[in-house]
């Protein structure tokens, strides 16, 4: 019963987090403000640091009977440093997630929130004056690459979590360590000159920190969903957030014009979610003569 509660709680939080992240990130990337815009590569790095620190606190809480830094250090050494092969397994999904997080910023800098979450719709949606054909192509390409890579990373990470007895938070620390390394390399490679000139926190404001916090939360929630549910349900939760993002994008942001094809897709997502979670009554065994 507790496991079922955790499953649906994590799914609900994932829907809220995904919807909030997409809309907030889109707003942060299109907001006209004085000074330089914040670096997407920097935001990815800071989100990984926040995720690692949060997971360390959660591991500390899991071993609450000790409540000492020595005990925490011992757990981290035993679970991470003394199990190098187990830790190295996380390098593959970590690299993919880091790539995906960077592509997310690229996509939302070039697409509206609804089209970002529904790449197939971008071909049917009419071009807008604010979005050139070139920027839409870049945005849709970023979304497609992120979608394909995300599917593989999700299944791989689920396999690791389900086959291991390690805490999901320890696994997230391992994932975050590689993500931090990959993120730093990416930041220095693509934005090294800008970081040297104005620092990695250039352009940061309240909205930026909100985006970073939501992105860090997303990594934790996705891990919890995969641990207590599965990667398919994670996909359904993400699909439900598409519908919420679309409604908000249409009625509030007013930067998306839905078409009949889009509504058809939304109906299919809702029906598929219902059918996957529906549990029919078992049929009675036929009586034997």
GROMACS .gro file of N, CA, C and O in nm, residues 171-234:
model
  256
  171UNK      N    1   2.233   0.613  -0.592
  171UNK     CA    2   2.241   0.605  -0.737
  171UNK      C    3   2.236   0.745  -0.800
  171UNK      O    4   2.303   0.773  -0.899
  172UNK      N    5   2.155   0.833  -0.743
  172UNK     CA    6   2.147   0.969  -0.795
  172UNK      C    7   2.275   1.047  -0.771
  172UNK      O    8   2.312   1.133  -0.851
  173UNK      N    9   2.343   1.019  -0.659
  173UNK     CA   10   2.473   1.083  -0.635
  173UNK      C   11   2.573   1.039  -0.740
  173UNK      O   12   2.647   1.120  -0.796
  174UNK      N   13   2.574   0.908  -0.769
  174UNK     CA   14   2.663   0.856  -0.873
  174UNK      C   15   2.631   0.919  -1.008
  174UNK      O   16   2.721   0.959  -1.083
  175UNK      N   17   2.502   0.927  -1.037
  175UNK     CA   18   2.458   0.987  -1.164
  175UNK      C   19   2.499   1.134  -1.169
  175UNK      O   20   2.549   1.183  -1.272
  176UNK      N   21   2.479   1.205  -1.058
  176UNK     CA   22   2.512   1.347  -1.053
  176UNK      C   23   2.660   1.375  -1.064
  176UNK      O   24   2.701   1.477  -1.121
  177UNK      N   25   2.744   1.286  -1.009
  177UNK     CA   26   2.889   1.305  -1.017
  177UNK      C   27   2.936   1.307  -1.161
  177UNK      O   28   3.011   1.395  -1.203
  178UNK      N   29   2.889   1.209  -1.239
  178UNK     CA   30   2.925   1.206  -1.381
  178UNK      C   31   2.861   1.323  -1.455
  178UNK      O   32   2.922   1.383  -1.544
  179UNK      N   33   2.736   1.355  -1.419
  179UNK     CA   34   2.668   1.468  -1.483
  179UNK      C   35   2.741   1.598  -1.459
  179UNK      O   36   2.749   1.683  -1.547
  180UNK      N   37   2.796   1.614  -1.339
  180UNK     CA   38   2.871   1.735  -1.306
  180UNK      C   39   2.998   1.744  -1.390
  180UNK      O   40   3.031   1.851  -1.443
  181UNK      N   41   3.068   1.632  -1.404
  181UNK     CA   42   3.192   1.631  -1.485
  181UNK      C   43   3.160   1.661  -1.631
  181UNK      O   44   3.224   1.747  -1.694
  182UNK      N   45   3.060   1.591  -1.687
  182UNK     CA   46   3.022   1.615  -1.827
  182UNK      C   47   2.973   1.758  -1.847
  182UNK      O   48   3.003   1.823  -1.948
  183UNK      N   49   2.896   1.808  -1.749
  183UNK     CA   50   2.844   1.944  -1.759
  183UNK      C   51   2.954   2.048  -1.757
  183UNK      O   52   2.950   2.146  -1.832
  184UNK      N   53   3.054   2.029  -1.671
  184UNK     CA   54   3.167   2.123  -1.664
  184UNK      C   55   3.245   2.123  -1.795
  184UNK      O   56   3.284   2.229  -1.844
  185UNK      N   57   3.269   2.004  -1.851
  185UNK     CA   58   3.338   1.996  -1.980
  185UNK      C   59   3.259   2.069  -2.088
  185UNK      O   60   3.317   2.143  -2.170
  186UNK      N   61   3.128   2.047  -2.091
  186UNK     CA   62   3.045   2.114  -2.190
  186UNK      C   63   3.045   2.265  -2.173
  186UNK      O   64   3.052   2.340  -2.271
  187UNK      N   65   3.038   2.312  -2.049
  187UNK     CA   66   3.036   2.455  -2.023
  187UNK      C   67   3.167   2.520  -2.067
  187UNK      O   68   3.168   2.626  -2.131
  188UNK      N   69   3.280   2.455  -2.034
  188UNK     CA   70   3.410   2.511  -2.071
  188UNK      C   71   3.433   2.505  -2.222
  188UNK      O   72   3.497   2.592  -2.280
  189UNK      N   73   3.379   2.401  -2.286
  189UNK     CA   74   3.399   2.385  -2.430
  189UNK      C   75   3.318   2.486  -2.510
  189UNK      O   76   3.368   2.544  -2.608
  190UNK      N   77   3.192   2.509  -2.472
  190UNK     CA   78   3.103   2.595  -2.550
  190UNK      C   79   3.095   2.738  -2.499
  190UNK      O   80   3.073   2.832  -2.577
  191UNK      N   81   3.112   2.758  -2.369
  191UNK     CA   82   3.096   2.891  -2.313
  191UNK      C   83   3.217   2.933  -2.229
  191UNK      O   84   3.206   3.020  -2.143
  192UNK      N   85   3.332   2.871  -2.255
  192UNK     CA   86   3.452   2.899  -2.176
  192UNK      C   87   3.492   3.045  -2.176
  192UNK      O   88   3.523   3.102  -2.071
  193UNK      N   89   3.487   3.108  -2.293
  193UNK     CA   90   3.527   3.248  -2.304
  193UNK      C   91   3.433   3.339  -2.228
  193UNK      O   92   3.474   3.433  -2.158
  194UNK      N   93   3.303   3.312  -2.238
  194UNK     CA   94   3.204   3.395  -2.168
  194UNK      C   95   3.213   3.376  -2.017
  194UNK      O   96   3.192   3.470  -1.941
  195UNK      N   97   3.244   3.253  -1.975
  195UNK     CA   98   3.261   3.228  -1.831
  195UNK      C   99   3.381   3.304  -1.778
  195UNK      O  100   3.377   3.363  -1.668
  196UNK      N  101   3.492   3.308  -1.856
  196UNK     CA  102   3.612   3.381  -1.813
  196UNK      C  103   3.585   3.531  -1.805
  196UNK      O  104   3.637   3.601  -1.718
  197UNK      N  105   3.504   3.581  -1.897
  197UNK     CA  106   3.476   3.725  -1.901
  197UNK      C  107   3.383   3.770  -1.788
  197UNK      O  108   3.411   3.868  -1.720
  198UNK      N  109   3.271   3.699  -1.770
  198UNK     CA  110   3.168   3.747  -1.676
  198UNK      C  111   3.130   3.647  -1.568
  198UNK      O  112   3.038   3.674  -1.490
  199UNK      N  113   3.197   3.529  -1.564
  199UNK     CA  114   3.164   3.430  -1.461
  199UNK      C  115   3.049   3.341  -1.502
  199UNK      O  116   2.971   3.375  -1.590
  200UNK      N  117   3.038   3.227  -1.435
  200UNK     CA  118   2.936   3.129  -1.473
  200UNK      C  119   2.795   3.168  -1.425
  200UNK      O  120   2.697   3.110  -1.468
  201UNK      N  121   2.786   3.267  -1.335
  201UNK     CA  122   2.656   3.307  -1.284
  201UNK      C  123   2.605   3.435  -1.349
  201UNK      O  124   2.515   3.499  -1.296
  202UNK      N  125   2.660   3.470  -1.464
  202UNK     CA  126   2.613   3.589  -1.534
  202UNK      C  127   2.467   3.572  -1.576
  202UNK      O  128   2.425   3.466  -1.622
  203UNK      N  129   2.389   3.678  -1.560
  203UNK     CA  130   2.250   3.675  -1.602
  203UNK      C  131   2.156   3.602  -1.509
  203UNK      O  132   2.036   3.591  -1.539
  204UNK      N  133   2.206   3.553  -1.396
  204UNK     CA  134   2.119   3.481  -1.303
  204UNK      C  135   2.025   3.579  -1.231
  204UNK      O  136   2.066   3.687  -1.191
  205UNK      N  137   1.900   3.535  -1.216
  205UNK     CA  138   1.801   3.610  -1.138
  205UNK      C  139   1.708   3.510  -1.070
  205UNK      O  140   1.734   3.389  -1.072
  206UNK      N  141   1.601   3.558  -1.014
  206UNK     CA  142   1.508   3.470  -0.941
  206UNK      C  143   1.450   3.363  -1.032
  206UNK      O  144   1.439   3.245  -0.993
  207UNK      N  145   1.415   3.402  -1.155
  207UNK     CA  146   1.358   3.306  -1.251
  207UNK      C  147   1.461   3.199  -1.285
  207UNK      O  148   1.428   3.079  -1.293
  208UNK      N  149   1.586   3.239  -1.302
  208UNK     CA  150   1.692   3.143  -1.335
  208UNK      C  151   1.709   3.041  -1.225
  208UNK      O  152   1.718   2.921  -1.250
  209UNK      N  153   1.714   3.088  -1.100
  209UNK     CA  154   1.730   2.996  -0.987
  209UNK      C  155   1.609   2.904  -0.974
  209UNK      O  156   1.623   2.787  -0.934
  210UNK      N  157   1.490   2.953  -1.010
  210UNK     CA  158   1.371   2.868  -1.008
  210UNK      C  159   1.384   2.756  -1.111
  210UNK      O  160   1.351   2.640  -1.083
  211UNK      N  161   1.432   2.791  -1.230
  211UNK     CA  162   1.453   2.692  -1.335
  211UNK      C  163   1.554   2.586  -1.290
  211UNK      O  164   1.532   2.465  -1.307
  212UNK      N  165   1.664   2.630  -1.233
  212UNK     CA  166   1.769   2.539  -1.187
  212UNK      C  167   1.715   2.444  -1.079
  212UNK      O  168   1.739   2.323  -1.081
  213UNK      N  169   1.638   2.500  -0.984
  213UNK     CA  170   1.582   2.418  -0.876
  213UNK      C  171   1.483   2.316  -0.931
  213UNK      O  172   1.482   2.199  -0.889
  214UNK      N  173   1.399   2.357  -1.027
  214UNK     CA  174   1.303   2.264  -1.087
  214UNK      C  175   1.374   2.154  -1.166
  214UNK      O  176   1.331   2.038  -1.166
  215UNK      N  177   1.484   2.191  -1.232
  215UNK     CA  178   1.559   2.091  -1.307
  215UNK      C  179   1.624   1.990  -1.213
  215UNK      O  180   1.626   1.869  -1.241
  216UNK      N  181   1.678   2.037  -1.101
  216UNK     CA  182   1.737   1.947  -1.002
  216UNK      C  183   1.630   1.856  -0.943
  216UNK      O  184   1.652   1.736  -0.925
  217UNK      N  185   1.513   1.913  -0.913
  217UNK     CA  186   1.402   1.834  -0.860
  217UNK      C  187   1.360   1.727  -0.959
  217UNK      O  188   1.329   1.613  -0.921
  218UNK      N  189   1.363   1.761  -1.088
  218UNK     CA  190   1.324   1.665  -1.190
  218UNK      C  191   1.408   1.539  -1.189
  218UNK      O  192   1.357   1.428  -1.203
  219UNK      N  193   1.540   1.555  -1.171
  219UNK     CA  194   1.627   1.438  -1.166
  219UNK      C  195   1.592   1.345  -1.052
  219UNK      O  196   1.592   1.222  -1.067
  220UNK      N  197   1.558   1.403  -0.937
  220UNK     CA  198   1.522   1.323  -0.820
  220UNK      C  199   1.387   1.255  -0.839
  220UNK      O  200   1.370   1.137  -0.806
  221UNK      N  201   1.290   1.329  -0.894
  221UNK     CA  202   1.155   1.273  -0.911
  221UNK      C  203   1.155   1.162  -1.016
  221UNK      O  204   1.090   1.058  -0.997
  222UNK      N  205   1.228   1.182  -1.125
  222UNK     CA  206   1.235   1.079  -1.228
  222UNK      C  207   1.293   0.949  -1.172
  222UNK      O  208   1.245   0.840  -1.199
  223UNK      N  209   1.398   0.962  -1.090
  223UNK     CA  210   1.458   0.844  -1.028
  223UNK      C  211   1.357   0.773  -0.939
  223UNK      O  212   1.347   0.650  -0.938
  224UNK      N  213   1.279   0.851  -0.862
  224UNK     CA  214   1.179   0.792  -0.773
  224UNK      C  215   1.069   0.723  -0.854
  224UNK      O  216   1.023   0.613  -0.817
  225UNK      N  217   1.026   0.784  -0.964
  225UNK     CA  218   0.922   0.724  -1.049
  225UNK      C  219   0.972   0.592  -1.108
  225UNK      O  220   0.901   0.490  -1.107
  226UNK      N  221   1.094   0.591  -1.159
  226UNK     CA  222   1.149   0.470  -1.218
  226UNK      C  223   1.166   0.361  -1.112
  226UNK      O  224   1.147   0.243  -1.138
  227UNK      N  225   1.203   0.402  -0.991
  227UNK     CA  226   1.223   0.306  -0.882
  227UNK      C  227   1.091   0.245  -0.836
  227UNK      O  228   1.080   0.123  -0.821
  228UNK      N  229   0.989   0.328  -0.813
  228UNK     CA  230   0.864   0.281  -0.755
  228UNK      C  231   0.758   0.247  -0.859
  228UNK      O  232   0.661   0.180  -0.827
  229UNK      N  233   0.775   0.295  -0.983
  229UNK     CA  234   0.682   0.260  -1.090
  229UNK      C  235   0.762   0.196  -1.203
  229UNK      O  236   0.824   0.093  -1.184
  230UNK      N  237   0.765   0.257  -1.319
  230UNK     CA  238   0.850   0.209  -1.429
  230UNK      C  239   0.864   0.320  -1.532
  230UNK      O  240   0.801   0.425  -1.522
  231UNK      N  241   0.947   0.293  -1.632
  231UNK     CA  242   0.977   0.396  -1.733
  231UNK      C  243   0.856   0.425  -1.822
  231UNK      O  244   0.843   0.535  -1.875
  232UNK      N  245   0.766   0.327  -1.840
  232UNK     CA  246   0.647   0.349  -1.922
  232UNK      C  247   0.553   0.449  -1.853
  232UNK      O  248   0.502   0.542  -1.916
  233UNK      N  249   0.532   0.430  -1.723
  233UNK     CA  250   0.448   0.525  -1.649
  233UNK      C  251   0.511   0.664  -1.648
  233UNK      O  252   0.441   0.764  -1.650
  234UNK      N  253   0.643   0.669  -1.643
  234UNK     CA  254   0.711   0.799  -1.652
  234UNK      C  255   0.676   0.868  -1.784
  234UNK      O  256   0.650   0.989  -1.788
   0.00000   0.00000   0.00000
